[in-house]
Amino acid sequence: MVPETADGFSGHRLEAKRRVWAELRRQLPHSHMVFACPAETGEPIPDFVVLGPRGLVHIAVSGGILDVLTPPAPGVIWTHRGGDGYFIGAFKADDLQRAADIVERRLLAALPPGQPRELGRGLLHVLPDTMPSFTPGIDLASSDRRVLINSDLGRLGEWVERAMADRPASPAMPADLRRELETALAGLTAPTAARRGGILSRRSMIIAAGLAAVLILALISERVGSGPSLPHGREKEIQDGRAVFTFPSFIPAKAEWAVKGAMEVAWDQPERTVQWRHGDLAGIVRQLSPDGRTCRAFRISLDQGDAVQSEDRRYCR
């Protein structure tokens, strides 16, 4: 008998998401954008949403081992175990379907009149710790499966494209709709986000609050680099490095995704001061004056109410 609830699995889950994010960044082409969503709403929500030329792909990432005895379908429950093999709880395979429904309802409500109502949808379960021996319920040789295991991570980009073709946008997603979707997803980062025609409804505000740390992470290059912290007023004197990007020490680990997303937005809109938020944490990111270097300088701040901490970082796409 499988219990109805699962214990917390936060540390391993975060590491699994980081691994999947690294592969998405490495493998997806420039035409795709990834949004990362925190699972803190009390409702099912995808871990990642990929926006591509043919629609959206909703991705659920599950760390630990899952016993997949049957393909995902309404009512299907998989057994969830930790990396040590001990039982954790139940995993409802149809939660991803419900999560996609929730996100897309909010997106449709935020779009202006006249836009297509069919956004396109694909669903993808990614189980980066699960080996083939634990998935007897799926055909690993089938190109139609949408449950990926550890041996599939090297081809994650290919599977995202396949999922995007499951129910592509109809008609094909025009550029203006894509821009509206990007704006709508960005609008969900603020609990009091406004839309054309008024303020989001109370239910929309709830989901907006749940998506408060949605991160707009554009997949532009294969890797990210940065130099050290930049002393104020001496940015042009700092030699560009290709070291691993590091966050200021005052940024908590749980808010790193939100800060990185704000940096991506600030990169594309250098004149804008971009606010980031994760739960009760908030601050701003601002791109400093261009200096002709490939790696750009950003000021990252954390607003603690009675004090604001800021440091500069150089970031490369």
XYZ file of C-alpha atoms in Angstrom:
317
model
C 0.000 0.000 0.000
C 1.344 3.439 -0.987
C 0.777 6.358 1.423
C -1.011 9.433 0.116
C 1.728 11.862 1.142
C 5.456 12.057 0.579
C 8.083 13.314 2.984
C 10.224 16.334 2.170
C 13.146 15.752 -0.140
C 14.408 19.310 -0.515
C 18.176 18.908 -0.598
C 18.299 16.100 -3.139
C 15.490 17.681 -5.143
C 17.439 20.926 -5.494
C 20.534 19.094 -6.668
C 18.457 17.171 -9.226
C 17.017 20.432 -10.534
C 20.474 21.943 -10.834
C 21.652 18.994 -12.919
C 18.644 19.206 -15.218
C 19.026 22.987 -15.520
C 22.682 22.558 -16.541
C 21.668 20.159 -19.310
C 18.848 22.410 -20.513
C 21.272 25.313 -20.755
C 23.856 23.223 -22.561
C 21.541 21.537 -25.039
C 18.668 23.855 -25.949
C 19.021 26.272 -28.877
C 18.817 30.054 -28.650
C 15.158 30.035 -29.662
C 14.109 28.559 -26.298
C 13.569 30.210 -22.930
C 13.318 28.421 -19.598
C 11.245 29.492 -16.593
C 11.956 27.844 -13.234
C 9.139 27.679 -10.704
C 9.391 27.139 -6.935
C 7.184 24.398 -5.491
C 5.883 26.504 -2.619
C 2.281 27.201 -3.636
C 0.442 24.257 -2.080
C -0.630 23.319 -5.609
C 1.168 21.220 -8.215
C 3.475 23.349 -10.323
C 6.137 22.374 -12.890
C 9.771 22.643 -11.955
C 10.602 24.143 -15.358
C 8.563 25.533 -18.224
C 10.276 25.772 -21.600
C 8.916 28.334 -24.062
C 9.867 27.452 -27.619
C 8.741 28.189 -31.175
C 5.943 25.610 -31.063
C 4.648 26.091 -27.544
C 5.324 25.190 -23.931
C 6.907 22.122 -22.366
C 6.171 21.568 -18.674
C 8.924 19.603 -16.904
C 8.753 17.821 -13.544
C 12.130 16.901 -12.007
C 12.183 14.198 -9.325
C 15.329 13.395 -7.388
C 15.752 9.984 -5.790
C 14.539 6.721 -7.262
C 11.047 6.184 -8.632
C 9.620 2.746 -9.376
C 7.821 3.389 -12.669
C 5.600 0.359 -13.186
C 3.221 2.036 -15.623
C 3.322 5.140 -17.855
C 1.986 8.432 -16.437
C -1.805 8.656 -16.590
C -4.674 9.903 -14.393
C -4.618 8.057 -11.066
C -1.181 6.482 -11.589
C 1.069 6.546 -8.512
C 4.765 5.693 -8.532
C 6.736 4.625 -5.447
C 9.331 7.211 -4.462
C 12.541 6.164 -2.704
C 15.702 7.959 -1.687
C 19.107 7.322 -3.197
C 19.758 4.840 -0.401
C 16.720 2.833 -1.477
C 14.571 3.641 1.563
C 10.901 4.353 0.953
C 9.915 8.044 0.925
C 6.300 8.062 -0.192
C 3.963 8.294 -3.136
C 4.494 10.226 -6.346
C 1.342 11.129 -8.275
C 2.277 10.912 -11.922
C -0.670 13.046 -13.044
C 0.372 16.029 -10.892
C 2.344 17.366 -13.862
C -0.803 17.438 -15.995
C -2.632 19.383 -13.292
C 0.344 21.713 -12.832
C 0.357 22.505 -16.555
C -3.377 23.233 -16.410
C -2.871 25.699 -13.546
C -0.030 27.577 -15.240
C -1.766 27.776 -18.616
C -5.039 29.033 -17.128
C -3.129 31.892 -15.540
C -1.288 32.638 -18.761
C -4.496 32.718 -20.804
C -6.081 35.062 -18.275
C -3.118 37.430 -18.612
C -3.058 37.530 -22.433
C -4.804 40.423 -24.214
C -7.976 39.745 -26.261
C -7.477 38.357 -29.730
C -4.539 36.074 -28.990
C -4.812 32.355 -29.844
C -6.216 30.249 -27.029
C -4.150 27.153 -27.856
C -0.618 27.714 -26.592
C 0.783 24.284 -27.389
C 1.742 21.812 -24.699
C 4.186 19.034 -23.975
C 4.780 17.195 -20.692
C 8.082 15.690 -19.589
C 9.049 13.800 -16.416
C 12.805 13.841 -15.755
C 14.160 11.376 -13.180
C 17.919 12.067 -13.075
C 18.644 9.524 -10.301
C 16.507 6.662 -11.619
C 18.170 3.773 -13.474
C 16.578 1.610 -16.207
C 16.031 -1.302 -13.804
C 13.463 0.779 -11.898
C 11.328 1.646 -14.934
C 9.874 -1.660 -16.212
C 6.573 0.075 -16.956
C 7.902 2.146 -19.856
C 9.493 1.205 -23.150
C 12.921 2.821 -23.103
C 13.258 2.272 -26.858
C 10.107 4.236 -27.653
C 10.443 7.782 -28.959
C 6.925 8.476 -27.655
C 7.734 8.053 -23.978
C 7.847 11.170 -21.840
C 9.601 9.744 -18.755
C 13.358 10.292 -18.932
C 15.918 8.629 -16.670
C 19.591 9.213 -15.837
C 20.882 7.746 -19.090
C 18.698 10.187 -21.082
C 20.164 13.427 -19.706
C 22.686 13.717 -22.521
C 19.778 13.963 -24.977
C 17.440 16.078 -22.880
C 17.233 18.825 -25.504
C 16.070 16.326 -28.108
C 13.324 15.049 -25.808
C 12.153 18.583 -25.075
C 11.725 19.116 -28.825
C 9.766 15.869 -29.109
C 7.469 16.852 -26.259
C 6.908 20.274 -27.833
C 5.611 18.505 -30.944
C 3.017 16.492 -28.993
C 0.417 19.257 -29.184
C 1.992 22.217 -30.968
C 0.553 25.723 -30.873
C -2.301 26.217 -33.308
C -1.761 28.222 -35.356
C 2.032 28.160 -35.145
C 3.140 30.545 -32.418
C 3.611 34.027 -33.913
C 6.262 36.383 -32.600
C 3.743 38.696 -30.931
C 2.181 35.828 -28.986
C 5.612 34.702 -27.834
C 6.348 38.212 -26.585
C 3.004 38.312 -24.783
C 3.744 34.975 -23.121
C 7.134 36.192 -21.944
C 5.499 39.310 -20.537
C 2.699 37.301 -18.903
C 5.163 34.949 -17.221
C 7.245 37.909 -16.085
C 4.072 39.514 -14.704
C 3.460 36.481 -12.535
C 6.625 37.270 -10.595
C 4.772 39.922 -8.556
C 1.800 38.947 -6.337
C -0.018 42.179 -7.313
C 0.764 41.889 -11.014
C -1.536 43.900 -13.246
C -2.772 42.942 -16.701
C -4.704 44.681 -19.459
C -8.225 45.346 -18.312
C -7.513 45.397 -14.591
C -5.836 43.599 -11.710
C -5.539 39.840 -11.621
C -8.304 38.093 -9.715
C -7.723 36.780 -6.204
C -7.094 33.261 -7.539
C -4.689 34.698 -10.099
C -2.936 36.565 -7.319
C -2.553 33.312 -5.410
C -0.848 31.609 -8.318
C 1.158 34.767 -8.949
C 2.386 34.655 -5.377
C 3.278 31.021 -5.875
C 5.257 31.975 -8.957
C 6.917 34.892 -7.219
C 10.327 33.428 -7.935
C 9.685 32.402 -11.536
C 12.963 33.039 -13.245
C 13.366 34.172 -16.817
C 16.508 32.321 -17.804
C 17.349 32.792 -21.478
C 19.430 29.987 -22.938
C 21.891 32.043 -24.929
C 25.255 30.328 -24.655
C 26.719 27.066 -23.543
C 28.257 28.391 -20.373
C 28.304 31.280 -17.947
C 31.445 33.013 -16.790
C 32.265 35.885 -14.502
C 35.095 37.705 -12.914
C 35.503 38.623 -9.255
C 33.505 41.235 -7.416
C 33.955 44.612 -9.090
C 35.060 47.536 -6.892
C 32.751 50.493 -7.388
C 34.101 52.904 -9.975
C 36.816 50.551 -11.209
C 34.799 48.238 -13.452
C 36.867 49.024 -16.548
C 40.066 48.142 -14.715
C 38.924 44.621 -13.950
C 40.185 41.961 -16.292
C 37.411 39.854 -17.736
C 37.619 36.334 -16.380
C 35.925 33.124 -17.353
C 35.673 31.786 -13.816
C 32.506 30.245 -12.448
C 29.954 32.897 -11.587
C 29.505 33.388 -7.836
C 26.714 35.169 -6.001
C 27.362 37.776 -3.306
C 27.616 36.102 0.102
C 24.500 37.895 1.353
C 22.276 36.215 -1.271
C 20.763 33.031 0.273
C 21.022 29.890 -1.840
C 17.245 29.624 -2.130
C 17.103 33.047 -3.839
C 19.884 32.428 -6.365
C 17.506 31.395 -9.142
C 15.508 34.617 -8.744
C 18.646 36.776 -8.831
C 20.004 34.986 -11.897
C 16.674 35.465 -13.657
C 16.718 39.182 -12.883
C 20.238 39.404 -14.328
C 19.041 37.850 -17.573
C 16.247 40.408 -17.823
C 18.648 43.263 -16.990
C 21.027 42.004 -19.686
C 18.305 42.410 -22.335
C 16.974 45.673 -20.857
C 20.067 47.567 -19.654
C 18.146 50.743 -18.888
C 15.823 48.949 -16.464
C 16.247 48.317 -12.747
C 14.921 44.777 -12.333
C 13.295 43.658 -9.112
C 13.682 40.076 -7.912
C 11.714 38.300 -5.219
C 11.709 34.914 -3.530
C 9.286 34.500 -0.645
C 10.036 37.293 1.836
C 13.393 38.068 0.199
C 13.623 40.860 -2.367
C 16.098 43.139 -4.030
C 17.122 44.623 -7.365
C 19.592 43.989 -10.171
C 20.886 46.775 -12.389
C 23.289 46.573 -15.308
C 26.136 49.042 -14.967
C 27.291 51.293 -17.797
C 28.607 49.298 -20.786
C 32.369 49.239 -21.065
C 32.754 47.372 -24.345
C 33.627 44.051 -22.718
C 31.923 40.771 -23.515
C 31.172 40.161 -19.852
C 28.895 42.844 -18.436
C 28.857 44.321 -14.953
C 25.780 44.154 -12.723
C 24.959 45.553 -9.309
C 23.113 42.991 -7.154
C 21.233 44.209 -4.079
C 19.325 42.660 -1.193
C 16.793 44.916 0.549
C 16.434 43.968 4.214
C 14.091 46.802 5.099
C 16.373 48.738 7.385
C 19.477 48.105 5.286
C 20.411 47.409 1.672
C 23.445 45.301 0.764
C 24.959 45.609 -2.708
C 27.861 44.099 -4.580
C 28.935 44.131 -8.215
C 29.521 41.079 -10.324
C 30.649 40.522 -13.911
C 28.514 38.045 -15.824
C 28.934 36.463 -19.256
C 26.417 34.767 -21.473
